[in-house]
Tab-separated table of C-alpha atoms in Angstrom:
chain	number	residue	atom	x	y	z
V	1160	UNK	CA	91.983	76.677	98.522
V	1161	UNK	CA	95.621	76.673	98.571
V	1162	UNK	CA	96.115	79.296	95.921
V	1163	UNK	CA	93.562	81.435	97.739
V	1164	UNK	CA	95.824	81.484	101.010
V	1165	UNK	CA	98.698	82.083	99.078
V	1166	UNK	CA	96.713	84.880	97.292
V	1167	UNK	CA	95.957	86.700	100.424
V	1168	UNK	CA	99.198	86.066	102.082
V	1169	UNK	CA	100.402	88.094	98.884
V	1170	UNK	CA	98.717	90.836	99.098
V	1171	UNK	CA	99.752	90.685	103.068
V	1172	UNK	CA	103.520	91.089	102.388
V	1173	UNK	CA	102.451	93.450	99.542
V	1174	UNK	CA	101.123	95.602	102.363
V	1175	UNK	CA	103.631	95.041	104.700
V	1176	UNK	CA	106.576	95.816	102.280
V	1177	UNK	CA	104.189	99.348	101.630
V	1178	UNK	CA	102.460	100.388	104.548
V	1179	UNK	CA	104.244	100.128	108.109
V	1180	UNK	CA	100.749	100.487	109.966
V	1181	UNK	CA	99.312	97.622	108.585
V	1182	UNK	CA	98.720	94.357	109.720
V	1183	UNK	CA	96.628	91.283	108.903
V	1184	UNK	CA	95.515	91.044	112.287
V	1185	UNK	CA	91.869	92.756	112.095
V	1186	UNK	CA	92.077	94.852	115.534
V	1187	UNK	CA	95.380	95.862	114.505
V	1188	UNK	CA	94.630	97.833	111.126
V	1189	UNK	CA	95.361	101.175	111.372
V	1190	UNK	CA	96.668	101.108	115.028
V	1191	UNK	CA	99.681	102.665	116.010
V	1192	UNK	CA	100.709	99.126	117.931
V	1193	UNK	CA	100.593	97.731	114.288
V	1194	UNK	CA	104.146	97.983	113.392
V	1195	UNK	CA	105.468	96.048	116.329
V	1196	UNK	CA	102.339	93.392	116.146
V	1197	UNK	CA	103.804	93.019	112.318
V	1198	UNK	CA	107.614	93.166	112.627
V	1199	UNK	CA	107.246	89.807	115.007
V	1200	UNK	CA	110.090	87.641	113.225
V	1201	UNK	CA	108.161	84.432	113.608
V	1202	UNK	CA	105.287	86.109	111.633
V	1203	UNK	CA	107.990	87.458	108.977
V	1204	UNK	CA	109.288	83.844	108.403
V	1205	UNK	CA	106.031	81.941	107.909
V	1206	UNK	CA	104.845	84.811	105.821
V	1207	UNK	CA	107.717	84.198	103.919
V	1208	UNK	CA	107.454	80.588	103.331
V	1209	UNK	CA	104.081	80.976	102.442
V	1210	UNK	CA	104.249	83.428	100.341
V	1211	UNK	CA	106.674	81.346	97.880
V	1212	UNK	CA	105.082	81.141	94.579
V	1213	UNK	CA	102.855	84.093	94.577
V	1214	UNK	CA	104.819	85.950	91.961
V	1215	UNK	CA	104.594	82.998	89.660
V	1216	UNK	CA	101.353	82.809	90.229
V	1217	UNK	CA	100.753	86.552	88.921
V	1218	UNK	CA	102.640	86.054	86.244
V	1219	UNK	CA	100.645	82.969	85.214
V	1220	UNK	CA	97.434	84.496	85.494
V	1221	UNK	CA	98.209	87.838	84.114
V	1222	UNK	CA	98.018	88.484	80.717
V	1223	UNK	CA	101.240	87.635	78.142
V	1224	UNK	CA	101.916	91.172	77.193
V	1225	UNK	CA	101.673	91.797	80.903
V	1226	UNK	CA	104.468	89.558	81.950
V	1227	UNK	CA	107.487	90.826	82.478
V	1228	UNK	CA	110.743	90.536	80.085
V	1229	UNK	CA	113.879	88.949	81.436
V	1230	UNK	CA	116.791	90.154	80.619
V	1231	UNK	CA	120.743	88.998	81.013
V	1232	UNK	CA	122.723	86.006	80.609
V	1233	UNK	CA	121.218	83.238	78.820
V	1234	UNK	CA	121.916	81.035	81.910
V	1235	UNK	CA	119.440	83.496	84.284
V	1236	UNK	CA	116.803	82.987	80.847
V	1237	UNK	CA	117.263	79.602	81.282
V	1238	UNK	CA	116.753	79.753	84.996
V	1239	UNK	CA	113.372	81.601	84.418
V	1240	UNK	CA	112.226	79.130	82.105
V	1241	UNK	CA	112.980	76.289	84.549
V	1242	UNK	CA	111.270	78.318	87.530
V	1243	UNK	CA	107.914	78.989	84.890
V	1244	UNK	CA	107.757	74.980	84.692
V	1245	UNK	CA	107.271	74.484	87.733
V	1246	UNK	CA	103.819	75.281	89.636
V	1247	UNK	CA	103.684	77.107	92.393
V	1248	UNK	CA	99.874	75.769	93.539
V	1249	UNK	CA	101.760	73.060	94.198
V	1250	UNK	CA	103.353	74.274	97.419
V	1251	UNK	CA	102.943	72.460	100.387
V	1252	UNK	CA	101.560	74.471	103.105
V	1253	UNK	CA	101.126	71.618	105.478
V	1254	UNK	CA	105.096	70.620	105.549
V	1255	UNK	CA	106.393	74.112	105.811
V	1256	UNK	CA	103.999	74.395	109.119
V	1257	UNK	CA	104.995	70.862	110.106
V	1258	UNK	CA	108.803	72.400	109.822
V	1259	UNK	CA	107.808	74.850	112.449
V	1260	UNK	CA	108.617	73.818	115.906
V	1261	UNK	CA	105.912	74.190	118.855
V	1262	UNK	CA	106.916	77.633	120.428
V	1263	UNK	CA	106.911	79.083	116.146
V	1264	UNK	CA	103.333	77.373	115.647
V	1265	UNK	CA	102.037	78.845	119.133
V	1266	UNK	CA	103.917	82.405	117.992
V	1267	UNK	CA	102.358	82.267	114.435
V	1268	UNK	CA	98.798	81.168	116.168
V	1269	UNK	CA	98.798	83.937	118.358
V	1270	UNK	CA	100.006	86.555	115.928
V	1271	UNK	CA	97.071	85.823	113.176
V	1272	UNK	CA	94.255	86.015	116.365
V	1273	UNK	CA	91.822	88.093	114.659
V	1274	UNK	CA	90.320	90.553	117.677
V	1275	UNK	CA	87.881	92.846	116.949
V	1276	UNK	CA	88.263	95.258	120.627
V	1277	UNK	CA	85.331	97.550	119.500
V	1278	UNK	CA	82.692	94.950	119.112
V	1279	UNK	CA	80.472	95.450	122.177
V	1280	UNK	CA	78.586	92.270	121.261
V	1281	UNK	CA	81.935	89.596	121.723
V	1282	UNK	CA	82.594	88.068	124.767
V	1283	UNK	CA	85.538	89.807	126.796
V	1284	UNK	CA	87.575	86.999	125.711
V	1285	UNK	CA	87.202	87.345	121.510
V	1286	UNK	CA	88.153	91.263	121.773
V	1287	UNK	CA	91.374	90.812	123.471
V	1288	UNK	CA	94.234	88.755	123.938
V	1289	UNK	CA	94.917	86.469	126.511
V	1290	UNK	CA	97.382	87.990	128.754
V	1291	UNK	CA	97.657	85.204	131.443
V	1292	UNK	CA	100.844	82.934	130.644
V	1293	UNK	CA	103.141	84.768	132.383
V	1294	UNK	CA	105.321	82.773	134.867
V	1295	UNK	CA	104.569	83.244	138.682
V	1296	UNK	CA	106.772	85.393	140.509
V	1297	UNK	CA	106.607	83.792	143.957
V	1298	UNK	CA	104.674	81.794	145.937
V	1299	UNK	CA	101.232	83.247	147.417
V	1300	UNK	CA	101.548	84.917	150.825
V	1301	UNK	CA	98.244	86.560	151.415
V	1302	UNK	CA	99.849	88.488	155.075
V	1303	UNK	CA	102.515	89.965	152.986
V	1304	UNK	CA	100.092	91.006	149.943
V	1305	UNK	CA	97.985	92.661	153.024
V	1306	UNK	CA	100.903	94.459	154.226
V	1307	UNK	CA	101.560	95.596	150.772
V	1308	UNK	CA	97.682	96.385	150.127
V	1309	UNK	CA	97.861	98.739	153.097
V	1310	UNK	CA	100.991	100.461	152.620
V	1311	UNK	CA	100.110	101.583	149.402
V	1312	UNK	CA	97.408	103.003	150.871
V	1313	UNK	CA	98.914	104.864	154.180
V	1314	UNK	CA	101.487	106.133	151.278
V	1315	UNK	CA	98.407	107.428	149.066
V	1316	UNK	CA	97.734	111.195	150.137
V	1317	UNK	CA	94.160	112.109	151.266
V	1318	UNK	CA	92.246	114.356	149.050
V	1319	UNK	CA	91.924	118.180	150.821
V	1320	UNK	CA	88.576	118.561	152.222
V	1321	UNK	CA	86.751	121.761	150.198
V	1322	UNK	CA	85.705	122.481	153.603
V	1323	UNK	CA	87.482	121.818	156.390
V	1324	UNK	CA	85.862	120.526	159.659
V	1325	UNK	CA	86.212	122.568	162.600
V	1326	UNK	CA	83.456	121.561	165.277
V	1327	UNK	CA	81.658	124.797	165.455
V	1328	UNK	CA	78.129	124.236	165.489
V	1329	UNK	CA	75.435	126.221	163.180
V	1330	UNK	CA	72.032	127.321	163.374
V	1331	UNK	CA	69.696	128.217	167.273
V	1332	UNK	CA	70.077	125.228	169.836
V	1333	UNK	CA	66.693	123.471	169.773
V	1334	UNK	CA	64.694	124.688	172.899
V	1335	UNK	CA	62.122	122.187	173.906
V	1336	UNK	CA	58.280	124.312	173.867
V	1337	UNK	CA	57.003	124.686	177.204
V	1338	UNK	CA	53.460	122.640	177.214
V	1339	UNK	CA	50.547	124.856	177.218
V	1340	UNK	CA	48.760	125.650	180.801
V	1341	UNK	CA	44.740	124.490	180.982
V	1342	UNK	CA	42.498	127.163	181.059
V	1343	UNK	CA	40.751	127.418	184.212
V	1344	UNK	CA	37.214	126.410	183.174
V	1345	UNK	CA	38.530	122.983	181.319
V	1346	UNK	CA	40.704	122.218	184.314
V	1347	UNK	CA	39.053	118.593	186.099
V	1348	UNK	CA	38.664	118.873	189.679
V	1349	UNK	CA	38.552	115.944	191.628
V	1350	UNK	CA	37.593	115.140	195.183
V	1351	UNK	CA	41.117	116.044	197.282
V	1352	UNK	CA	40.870	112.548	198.524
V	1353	UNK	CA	41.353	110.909	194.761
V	1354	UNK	CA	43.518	114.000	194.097
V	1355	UNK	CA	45.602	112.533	196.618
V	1356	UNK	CA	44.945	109.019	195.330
V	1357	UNK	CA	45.528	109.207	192.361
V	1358	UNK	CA	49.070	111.269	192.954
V	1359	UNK	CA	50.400	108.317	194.833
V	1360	UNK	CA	49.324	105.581	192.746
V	1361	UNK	CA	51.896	103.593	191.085
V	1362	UNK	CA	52.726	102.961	186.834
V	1363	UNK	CA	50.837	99.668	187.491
V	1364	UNK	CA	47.433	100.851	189.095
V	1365	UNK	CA	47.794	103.607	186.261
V	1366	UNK	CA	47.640	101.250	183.683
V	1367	UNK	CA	44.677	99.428	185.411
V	1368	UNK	CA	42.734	102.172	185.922
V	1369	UNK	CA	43.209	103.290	182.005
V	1370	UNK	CA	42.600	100.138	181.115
V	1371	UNK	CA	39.078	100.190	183.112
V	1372	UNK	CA	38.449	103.260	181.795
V	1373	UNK	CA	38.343	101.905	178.100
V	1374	UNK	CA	42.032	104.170	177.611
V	1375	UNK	CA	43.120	100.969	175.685
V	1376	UNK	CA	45.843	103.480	173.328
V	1377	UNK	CA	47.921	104.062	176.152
V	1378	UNK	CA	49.432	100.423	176.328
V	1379	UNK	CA	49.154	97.107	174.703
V	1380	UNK	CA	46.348	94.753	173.982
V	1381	UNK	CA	47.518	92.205	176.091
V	1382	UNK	CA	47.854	94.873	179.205
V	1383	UNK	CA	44.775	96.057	178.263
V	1384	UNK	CA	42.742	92.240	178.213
V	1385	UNK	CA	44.553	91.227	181.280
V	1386	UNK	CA	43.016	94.609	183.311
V	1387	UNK	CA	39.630	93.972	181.801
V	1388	UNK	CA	39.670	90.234	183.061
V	1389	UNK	CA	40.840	90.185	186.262
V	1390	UNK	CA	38.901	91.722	189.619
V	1391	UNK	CA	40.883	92.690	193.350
V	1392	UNK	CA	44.198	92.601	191.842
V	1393	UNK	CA	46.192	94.437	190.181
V	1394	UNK	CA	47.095	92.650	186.371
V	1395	UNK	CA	49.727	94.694	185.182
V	1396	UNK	CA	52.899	95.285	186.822
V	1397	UNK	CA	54.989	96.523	184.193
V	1398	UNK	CA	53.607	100.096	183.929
V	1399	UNK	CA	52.068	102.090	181.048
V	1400	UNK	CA	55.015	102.562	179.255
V	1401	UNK	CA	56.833	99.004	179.318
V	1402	UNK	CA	58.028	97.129	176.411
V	1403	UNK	CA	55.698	94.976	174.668
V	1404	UNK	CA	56.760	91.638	175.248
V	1405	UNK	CA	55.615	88.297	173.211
V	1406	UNK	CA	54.118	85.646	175.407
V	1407	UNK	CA	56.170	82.838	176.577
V	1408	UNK	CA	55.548	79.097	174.700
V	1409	UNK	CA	53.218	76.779	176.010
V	1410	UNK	CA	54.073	73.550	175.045
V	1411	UNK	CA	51.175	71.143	174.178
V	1412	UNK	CA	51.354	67.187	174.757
V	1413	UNK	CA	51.537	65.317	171.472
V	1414	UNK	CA	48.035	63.344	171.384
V	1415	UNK	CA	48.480	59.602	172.408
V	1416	UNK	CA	48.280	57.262	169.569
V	1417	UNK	CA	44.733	55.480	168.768
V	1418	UNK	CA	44.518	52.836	171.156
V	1419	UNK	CA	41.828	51.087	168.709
V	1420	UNK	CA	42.873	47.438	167.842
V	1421	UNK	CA	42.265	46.717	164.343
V	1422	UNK	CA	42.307	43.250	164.207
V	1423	UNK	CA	39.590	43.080	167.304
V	1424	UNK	CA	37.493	46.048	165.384
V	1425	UNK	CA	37.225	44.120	162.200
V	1426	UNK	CA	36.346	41.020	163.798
V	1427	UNK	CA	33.558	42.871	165.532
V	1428	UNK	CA	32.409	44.624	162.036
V	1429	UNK	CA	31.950	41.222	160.674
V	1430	UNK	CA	29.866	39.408	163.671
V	1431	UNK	CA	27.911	42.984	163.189
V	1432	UNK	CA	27.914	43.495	167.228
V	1433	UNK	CA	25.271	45.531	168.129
V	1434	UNK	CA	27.457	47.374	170.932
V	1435	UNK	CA	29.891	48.650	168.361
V	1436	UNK	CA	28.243	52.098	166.951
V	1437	UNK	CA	31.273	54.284	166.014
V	1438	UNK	CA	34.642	53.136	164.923
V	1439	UNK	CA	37.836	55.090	164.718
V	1440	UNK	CA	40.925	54.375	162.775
V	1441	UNK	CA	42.362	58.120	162.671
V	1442	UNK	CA	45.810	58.351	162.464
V	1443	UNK	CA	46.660	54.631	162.278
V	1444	UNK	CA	49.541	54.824	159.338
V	1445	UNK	CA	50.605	50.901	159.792
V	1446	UNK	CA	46.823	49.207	158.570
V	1447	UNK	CA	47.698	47.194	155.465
V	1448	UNK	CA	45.580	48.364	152.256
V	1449	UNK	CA	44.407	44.875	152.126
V	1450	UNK	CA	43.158	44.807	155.983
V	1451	UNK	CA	41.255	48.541	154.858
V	1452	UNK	CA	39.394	46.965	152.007
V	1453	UNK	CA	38.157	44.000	154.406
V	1454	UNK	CA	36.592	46.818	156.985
V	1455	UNK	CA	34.658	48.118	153.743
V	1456	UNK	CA	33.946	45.045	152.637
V	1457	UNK	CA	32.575	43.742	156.647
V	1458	UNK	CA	30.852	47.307	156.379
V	1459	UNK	CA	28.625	46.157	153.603
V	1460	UNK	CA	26.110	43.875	155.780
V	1461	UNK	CA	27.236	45.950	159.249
V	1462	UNK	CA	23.565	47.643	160.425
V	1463	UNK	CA	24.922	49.045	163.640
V	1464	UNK	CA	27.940	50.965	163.133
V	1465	UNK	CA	27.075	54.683	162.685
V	1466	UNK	CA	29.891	56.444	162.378
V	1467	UNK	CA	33.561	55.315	160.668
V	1468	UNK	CA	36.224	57.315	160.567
V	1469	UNK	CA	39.405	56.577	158.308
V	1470	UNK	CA	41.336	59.713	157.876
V	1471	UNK	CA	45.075	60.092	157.682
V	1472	UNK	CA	45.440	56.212	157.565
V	1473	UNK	CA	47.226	56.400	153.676
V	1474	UNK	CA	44.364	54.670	151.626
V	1475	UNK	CA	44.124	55.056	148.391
V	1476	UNK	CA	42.646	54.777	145.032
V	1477	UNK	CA	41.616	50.814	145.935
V	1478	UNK	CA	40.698	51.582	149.139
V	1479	UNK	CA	38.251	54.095	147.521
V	1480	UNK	CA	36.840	51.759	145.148
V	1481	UNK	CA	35.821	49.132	148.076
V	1482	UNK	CA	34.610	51.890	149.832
V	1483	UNK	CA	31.847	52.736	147.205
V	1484	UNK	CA	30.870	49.190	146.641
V	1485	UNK	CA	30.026	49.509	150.416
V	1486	UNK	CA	28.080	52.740	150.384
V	1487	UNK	CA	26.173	51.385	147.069
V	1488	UNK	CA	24.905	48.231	150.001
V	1489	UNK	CA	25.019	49.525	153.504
V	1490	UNK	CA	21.920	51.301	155.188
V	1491	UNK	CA	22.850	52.208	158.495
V	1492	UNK	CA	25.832	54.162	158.271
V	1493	UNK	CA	25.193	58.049	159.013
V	1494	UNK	CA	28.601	59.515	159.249
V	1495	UNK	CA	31.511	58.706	156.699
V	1496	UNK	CA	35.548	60.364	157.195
V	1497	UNK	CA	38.055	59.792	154.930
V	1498	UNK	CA	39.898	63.030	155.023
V	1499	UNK	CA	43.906	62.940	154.475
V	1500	UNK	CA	45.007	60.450	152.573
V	1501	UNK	CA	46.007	59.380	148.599
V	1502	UNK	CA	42.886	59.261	147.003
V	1503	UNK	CA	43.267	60.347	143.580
V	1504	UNK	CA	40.367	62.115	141.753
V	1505	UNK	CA	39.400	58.363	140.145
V	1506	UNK	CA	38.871	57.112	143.368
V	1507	UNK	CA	36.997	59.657	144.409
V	1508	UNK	CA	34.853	60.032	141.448
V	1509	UNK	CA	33.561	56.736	142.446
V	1510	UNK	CA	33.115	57.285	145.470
V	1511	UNK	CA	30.615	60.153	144.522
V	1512	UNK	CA	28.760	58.206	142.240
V	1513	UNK	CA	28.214	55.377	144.710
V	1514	UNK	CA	26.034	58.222	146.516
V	1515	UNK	CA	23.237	58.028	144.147
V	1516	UNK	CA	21.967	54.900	145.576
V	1517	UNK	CA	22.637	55.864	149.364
V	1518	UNK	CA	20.093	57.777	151.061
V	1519	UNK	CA	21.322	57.068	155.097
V	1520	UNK	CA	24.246	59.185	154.949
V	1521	UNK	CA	24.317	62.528	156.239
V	1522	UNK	CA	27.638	63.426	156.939
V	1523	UNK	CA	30.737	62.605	154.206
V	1524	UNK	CA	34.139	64.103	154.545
V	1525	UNK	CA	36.813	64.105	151.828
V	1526	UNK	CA	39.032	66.827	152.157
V	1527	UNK	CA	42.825	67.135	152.273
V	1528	UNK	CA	43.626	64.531	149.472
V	1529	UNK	CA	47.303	64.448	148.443
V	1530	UNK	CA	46.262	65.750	144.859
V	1531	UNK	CA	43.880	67.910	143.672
V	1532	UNK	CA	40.529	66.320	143.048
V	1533	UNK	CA	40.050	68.725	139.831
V	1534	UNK	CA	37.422	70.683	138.343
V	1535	UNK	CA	34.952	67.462	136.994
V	1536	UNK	CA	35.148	65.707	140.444
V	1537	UNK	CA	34.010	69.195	142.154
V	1538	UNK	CA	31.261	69.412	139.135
V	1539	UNK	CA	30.094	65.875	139.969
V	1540	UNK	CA	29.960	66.527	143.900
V	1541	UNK	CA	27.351	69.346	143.069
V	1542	UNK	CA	25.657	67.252	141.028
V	1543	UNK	CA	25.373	64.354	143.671
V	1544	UNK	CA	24.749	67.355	146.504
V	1545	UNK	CA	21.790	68.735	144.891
V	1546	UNK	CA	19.856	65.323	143.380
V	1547	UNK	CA	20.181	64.011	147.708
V	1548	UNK	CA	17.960	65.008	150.005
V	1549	UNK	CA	19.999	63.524	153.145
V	1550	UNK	CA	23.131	65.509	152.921
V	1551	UNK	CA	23.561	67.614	155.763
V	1552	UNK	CA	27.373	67.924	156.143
V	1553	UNK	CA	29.836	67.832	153.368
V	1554	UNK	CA	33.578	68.007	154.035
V	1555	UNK	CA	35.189	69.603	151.114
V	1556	UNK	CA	36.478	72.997	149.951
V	1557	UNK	CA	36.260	74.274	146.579
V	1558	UNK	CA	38.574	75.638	144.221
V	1559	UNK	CA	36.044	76.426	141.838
V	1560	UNK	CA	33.546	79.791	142.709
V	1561	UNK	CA	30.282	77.596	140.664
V	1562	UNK	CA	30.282	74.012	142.530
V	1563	UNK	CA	30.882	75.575	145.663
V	1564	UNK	CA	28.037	77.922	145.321
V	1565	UNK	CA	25.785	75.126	144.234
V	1566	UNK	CA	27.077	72.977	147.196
V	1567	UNK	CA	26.181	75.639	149.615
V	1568	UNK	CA	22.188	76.238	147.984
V	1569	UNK	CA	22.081	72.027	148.222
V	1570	UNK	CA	23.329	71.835	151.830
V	1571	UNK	CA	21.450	74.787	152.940
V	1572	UNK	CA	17.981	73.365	151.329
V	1573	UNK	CA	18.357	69.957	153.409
V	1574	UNK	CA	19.094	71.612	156.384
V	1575	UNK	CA	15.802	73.902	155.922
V	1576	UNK	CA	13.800	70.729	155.135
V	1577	UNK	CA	15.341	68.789	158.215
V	1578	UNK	CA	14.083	71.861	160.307
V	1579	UNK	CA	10.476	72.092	158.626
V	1580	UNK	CA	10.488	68.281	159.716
V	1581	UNK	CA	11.404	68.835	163.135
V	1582	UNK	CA	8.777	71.963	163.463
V	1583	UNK	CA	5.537	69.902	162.382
């Protein structure tokens, strides 16, 4: 390795001692920049250290008819033959660098950069030099650097206009058409008292009457519904030609919380009180999970409660499982919610399933999950839709075009027997 840098370091000052445009820096070859980029001193001296030895190590590789013949005093013979002795591969590159001080070692790295300014493909930083270590030359003032900014540009002449501007105007003055006079026999006559009606009537009776008489492009829709709905008065007051304006904001009452008591509910599920038929527990986000899996559970031998309702109350995949155990044993329950809340598509699944062995329940809703229920749930509802009979309301929408249409055929065909029934 070492002879090899000395090796190309040779043929470097051979070059340099030959041909004043070259330099070993790559973006440099052949430039006319080259001579200064070369002539750097610092460059010149570790070039020179380098470079020791590669003579003798020419004449040690050429061949010995090729060497050349010294001639003179016996003591500059004898000075030859002590220089031959001694190897020059064994020059040590690292303590002649190590001799350099800081400020030579940053000189001699910048000077051998290899840039390559015509390579499209390097970053900006790899085809130039870095020309950023220059000392500051003041603080920063950003006013004064304004002041300077717009000097040098009251002080920069404007370009001559080609054409200069003189304000005379071009071209025939646009002349507004006169509107064309009805012909006689298209002309509308009207009695002289709605002549004179109709002359003195205001931009808001105008609008009415338009709006009456179905001349709904004239004006907005709202102008339009509000003459059509309203009889003695006049609606609009703003004229035909007002600004369509964007009805003010009614503000709505947030809904009171559910006043049902859980505690008093469940007890009531479980002593299966015949005066309890529908129980709510929308919208109740503090019921533990536990407390939710004992209403399924009281639900299992419940025969009066009807309708339940448990949507938007966070149950979840547990929740769901007690819930199927219950629909697998109860018989009176018609109506079933539990839309909004964390059911995954496992909880669900069971929950389908459990409807093979109920036949009470007409009404099941299950939509609004956090997650998708997926395409095998939505397979296995239209399974369990078209093998029951009692289904009349199902809760769910589809992602998938072929278990929603077989849904819709299942739910319409238990509808149309429920209405045979009804007809005999």
């Amino acid at each position: 390795m070492k002879r090899l840098k000395s090796s190309r370091l040779h043929q470097w000052k051979r070059k340099l001692s030959t041909d004043i445009n070259f330099c070993p820096h790559k973006a440099c070859r052949g430039q006319s920049n080259a001579k200064t980029h070369h002539n750097s001193p610092i460059l010149r001296k570790a070039l020179s250290k380098l470079s020791q030895g590669t003579d003798r190590i020419r004449q040690l590789d050429a061949p010995n008819d090729w060497r050349p013949i010294h001639t003179g005093t016996p003591l500059a013979r004898a000075s030859h033959r002590t220089d031959a002795m001694s190897d020059p591969r064994d020059i040590d590159e690292d303590a002649i660098l190590k001799a350099l001080s800081p400020e030579e070692l940053e000189q001699l790295d910048y000077e051998l950069q290899e840039m390559d300014p015509e390579n499209d493909l390097l970053p900006a930083g790899m085809r130039q030099r870095d020309q950023t270590k220059k000392n500051p030359t003041g603080a920063y003032d950003r006013d004064a650097l304004m002041q300077h900014l717009e000097k040098e540009a009251m002080e920069d002449p404007d370009r001559e206009e080609l054409v200069p501007f003189t304000g005379e105007k071009k071209g025939k003055a646009f002349v507004a058409k006169k509107a064309a006079e009805i012909p006689a026999h298209e002309q509308v006559l009207l009695e002289p008292e709605l002549e004179e009606a109709l002359k003195n009537a205001t931009d808001a009776e105008m609008c009415d009457i338009a709006a009456i008489l179905g001349m709904y492009t004239l004006m907005s829709n709202k102008q339009y519904y509000d003459a059509l709905g309203t009889t003695g008065q006049i609606a609009n007051t703003e004229g035909i030609n007002s600004v369509v304006k964007e009805d003010p904001f009614k503000i709505y009452p947030d809904e009171p919380p559910n006043p049902t008591n859980v505690e008093e509910t469940l007890e009531r599920i479980l002593n299966d009180d015949s005066s309890l038929t529908q129980v709510n527990f929308n919208n109740i986000k503090d019921i533990p999970i536990p407390t939710l899996k004992e209403i399924f559970e009281a639900m299992k031998g419940n025969s009066h409660v009807e309708v339940l309702s448990v949507a938007a109350t966070r149950s979840n995949d547990p929740v769901a499982l007690a819930c199927a155990e219950m629909l697998r044993e109860n018989t009176s329950l018609q109506s079933l919610n539990i839309e909004s809340n964390f059911i995954t598509s496992d909880g669900m699944m069971a929950v389908i399933k459990a409807m093979a062995n109920n036949a009470t329940l007409v009404e099941l809703k299950i939509d609004n999950q956090r997650q998708k229920l997926g395409d095998s749930v939505e397979m296995e509802i239209a399974a369990m839709l078209e093998n029951n009979s009692s289904m009349l309301k199902f809760g769910y929408h589809f992602t998938q075009q072929g278990p929603r249409a077989r849904a819709a055929m299942a739910i319409t065909r238990n509808n149309d027997m429920l209405r045979q029934q009804r007809l005999r």
